[in-house]
mmCIF file of C-alpha atoms in Angstrom:
data_model
loop_
_atom_site.group_PDB
_atom_site.id
_atom_site.type_symbol
_atom_site.label_atom_id
_atom_site.label_comp_id
_atom_site.label_asym_id
_atom_site.label_seq_id
_atom_site.Cartn_x
_atom_site.Cartn_y
_atom_site.Cartn_z
ATOM 1 C CA MET J 18 97.502 118.432 81.479
ATOM 2 C CA PHE J 19 96.858 114.805 80.571
ATOM 3 C CA ASN J 20 96.584 112.142 83.251
ATOM 4 C CA CYS J 21 96.239 108.394 83.051
ATOM 5 C CA PHE J 22 95.471 106.155 85.971
ATOM 6 C CA PHE J 23 96.523 102.624 85.154
ATOM 7 C CA LEU J 24 95.088 100.082 87.560
ATOM 8 C CA VAL J 25 95.547 96.321 87.588
ATOM 9 C CA GLY J 26 93.503 93.895 89.671
ATOM 10 C CA GLY J 27 93.270 90.112 89.677
ATOM 11 C CA CYS J 28 90.465 88.171 88.038
ATOM 12 C CA SER J 29 90.061 85.049 85.958
ATOM 13 C CA SER J 30 90.162 85.075 82.171
ATOM 14 C CA HIS J 31 86.992 84.647 80.165
ATOM 15 C CA LYS J 32 87.595 80.893 79.817
ATOM 16 C CA GLY J 33 88.336 80.482 83.519
ATOM 17 C CA LYS J 34 91.539 78.504 82.849
ATOM 18 C CA ASP J 35 94.233 81.023 83.712
ATOM 19 C CA LYS J 36 94.281 84.014 85.998
ATOM 20 C CA ASN J 37 94.597 87.202 83.962
ATOM 21 C CA PRO J 38 94.481 90.656 85.521
ATOM 22 C CA ASN J 39 91.847 93.263 84.822
ATOM 23 C CA ILE J 40 93.537 96.302 83.326
ATOM 24 C CA ILE J 41 91.667 99.581 83.507
ATOM 25 C CA TYR J 42 92.853 102.783 81.862
ATOM 26 C CA ILE J 43 91.170 105.905 83.185
ATOM 27 C CA LEU J 44 92.091 108.841 80.967
ATOM 28 C CA THR J 45 91.374 112.320 82.268
ATOM 29 C CA ASP J 46 92.080 115.868 81.232
ATOM 30 C CA ASP J 47 93.156 118.674 83.576
ATOM 31 C CA LEU J 48 93.149 116.461 86.659
ATOM 32 C CA GLY J 49 96.017 116.997 89.063
ATOM 33 C CA TYR J 50 97.684 114.266 91.113
ATOM 34 C CA GLY J 51 96.251 115.674 94.349
ATOM 35 C CA ASP J 52 92.705 116.052 92.990
ATOM 36 C CA VAL J 53 91.874 112.379 93.592
ATOM 37 C CA SER J 54 91.204 111.598 97.243
ATOM 38 C CA VAL J 55 93.320 108.412 97.231
ATOM 39 C CA PHE J 56 96.412 110.605 96.767
ATOM 40 C CA ASN J 57 95.212 113.555 98.859
ATOM 41 C CA GLU J 58 92.822 113.110 101.765
ATOM 42 C CA GLN J 59 92.264 116.905 101.733
ATOM 43 C CA SER J 60 90.991 116.764 98.131
ATOM 44 C CA LYS J 61 87.825 118.708 97.382
ATOM 45 C CA ILE J 62 86.747 115.888 95.062
ATOM 46 C CA ASN J 63 85.366 112.743 96.710
ATOM 47 C CA THR J 64 86.441 109.731 94.605
ATOM 48 C CA PRO J 65 85.497 106.595 96.579
ATOM 49 C CA ASN J 66 85.337 104.289 93.553
ATOM 50 C CA ILE J 67 88.738 105.342 92.232
ATOM 51 C CA ASP J 68 90.082 105.047 95.790
ATOM 52 C CA ARG J 69 88.767 101.477 96.008
ATOM 53 C CA LEU J 70 90.232 100.522 92.609
ATOM 54 C CA ALA J 71 93.587 101.971 93.665
ATOM 55 C CA ALA J 72 93.524 100.110 96.990
ATOM 56 C CA GLU J 73 92.758 96.775 95.315
ATOM 57 C CA GLY J 74 95.148 97.109 92.377
ATOM 58 C CA ILE J 75 98.527 98.430 91.334
ATOM 59 C CA GLN J 76 98.975 102.177 90.953
ATOM 60 C CA PHE J 77 101.241 103.678 88.314
ATOM 61 C CA THR J 78 101.561 107.296 89.364
ATOM 62 C CA ASP J 79 104.563 108.632 87.450
ATOM 63 C CA ALA J 80 104.173 109.172 83.720
ATOM 64 C CA HIS J 81 105.794 111.465 81.195
ATOM 65 C CA THR J 82 104.762 112.522 77.712
ATOM 66 C CA SER J 83 106.498 114.390 74.928
ATOM 67 C CA SER J 84 103.222 115.861 73.674
ATOM 68 C CA VAL J 85 100.211 117.399 75.377
ATOM 69 C CA VAL J 86 97.554 116.827 72.720
ATOM 70 C CA CYS J 87 96.041 113.623 71.318
ATOM 71 C CA THR J 88 99.196 111.586 70.851
ATOM 72 C CA PRO J 89 99.747 110.520 74.484
ATOM 73 C CA ARG J 90 96.863 108.109 73.876
ATOM 74 C CA TYR J 91 98.758 106.808 70.841
ATOM 75 C CA GLY J 92 101.704 106.022 73.112
ATOM 76 C CA ILE J 93 99.505 104.297 75.701
ATOM 77 C CA LEU J 94 97.822 102.097 73.094
ATOM 78 C CA THR J 95 100.866 101.260 70.948
ATOM 79 C CA GLY J 96 103.813 101.537 73.312
ATOM 80 C CA ARG J 97 105.536 103.806 70.765
ATOM 81 C CA TYR J 98 106.775 107.354 71.144
ATOM 82 C CA ASN J 99 104.143 109.727 69.816
ATOM 83 C CA TRP J 100 106.631 111.387 67.473
ATOM 84 C CA ARG J 101 106.745 108.102 65.538
ATOM 85 C CA SER J 102 103.127 108.675 64.505
ATOM 86 C CA THR J 103 102.087 110.608 61.407
ATOM 87 C CA LEU J 104 100.686 113.468 63.530
ATOM 88 C CA LYS J 105 103.386 116.140 63.635
ATOM 89 C CA SER J 106 101.265 119.146 64.632
ATOM 90 C CA GLY J 107 97.710 120.084 65.537
ATOM 91 C CA VAL J 108 95.035 117.706 66.749
ATOM 92 C CA LEU J 109 92.793 115.038 65.239
ATOM 93 C CA THR J 110 89.112 115.642 64.588
ATOM 94 C CA GLY J 111 86.196 113.267 64.059
ATOM 95 C CA THR J 112 86.851 113.303 60.308
ATOM 96 C CA SER J 113 90.628 112.756 60.540
ATOM 97 C CA LYS J 114 92.338 109.690 59.150
ATOM 98 C CA ALA J 115 93.009 107.078 61.863
ATOM 99 C CA LEU J 116 96.332 107.686 63.585
ATOM 100 C CA ILE J 117 96.856 104.014 64.444
ATOM 101 C CA THR J 118 97.119 101.908 61.291
ATOM 102 C CA ARG J 119 95.306 98.567 61.062
ATOM 103 C CA ASN J 120 98.553 96.567 61.115
ATOM 104 C CA ARG J 121 99.970 98.325 64.221
ATOM 105 C CA THR J 122 100.134 96.083 67.302
ATOM 106 C CA THR J 123 98.324 97.596 70.283
ATOM 107 C CA VAL J 124 97.898 96.681 73.942
ATOM 108 C CA ALA J 125 94.487 95.254 73.031
ATOM 109 C CA HIS J 126 96.071 92.928 70.435
ATOM 110 C CA LEU J 127 98.647 91.670 72.937
ATOM 111 C CA LEU J 128 95.995 91.018 75.577
ATOM 112 C CA GLN J 129 93.764 89.259 73.056
ATOM 113 C CA LYS J 130 96.657 86.935 72.108
ATOM 114 C CA ASN J 131 96.820 85.979 75.806
ATOM 115 C CA ASN J 132 93.112 85.070 76.006
ATOM 116 C CA SER J 133 91.994 88.357 77.507
ATOM 117 C CA ARG J 134 88.967 90.288 76.336
ATOM 118 C CA CYS J 135 88.893 94.035 75.888
ATOM 119 C CA SER J 136 85.940 96.287 76.462
ATOM 120 C CA THR J 137 85.447 100.004 76.047
ATOM 121 C CA LYS J 138 82.374 101.027 77.965
ATOM 122 C CA LYS J 139 81.471 104.540 78.994
#
């Protein structure tokens, strides 16, 4: 199972001129809807930080995918159906050719055009 929590909260842009939201994608694997305590107070997993992010932002809790391996991320980043990618079977490895071509518009490109900065920190 592939899950994506998509949270949006208000903040100012890096130049401080306009108000742009913070957008946080939290991608998980094998996490059920009721595993996070914000959606299930009886959850065996205590998730206070995710609960706080959910309380302060917008929660998108209904998502569907036509593939269960690798390509859902392609759809999240590009806004395209995964079957439009070159990956028709199997999974990508660390030595695979990039699935997203350099000229493909992504969410990061759209945000950057609107004076937002993107960061990928672990």
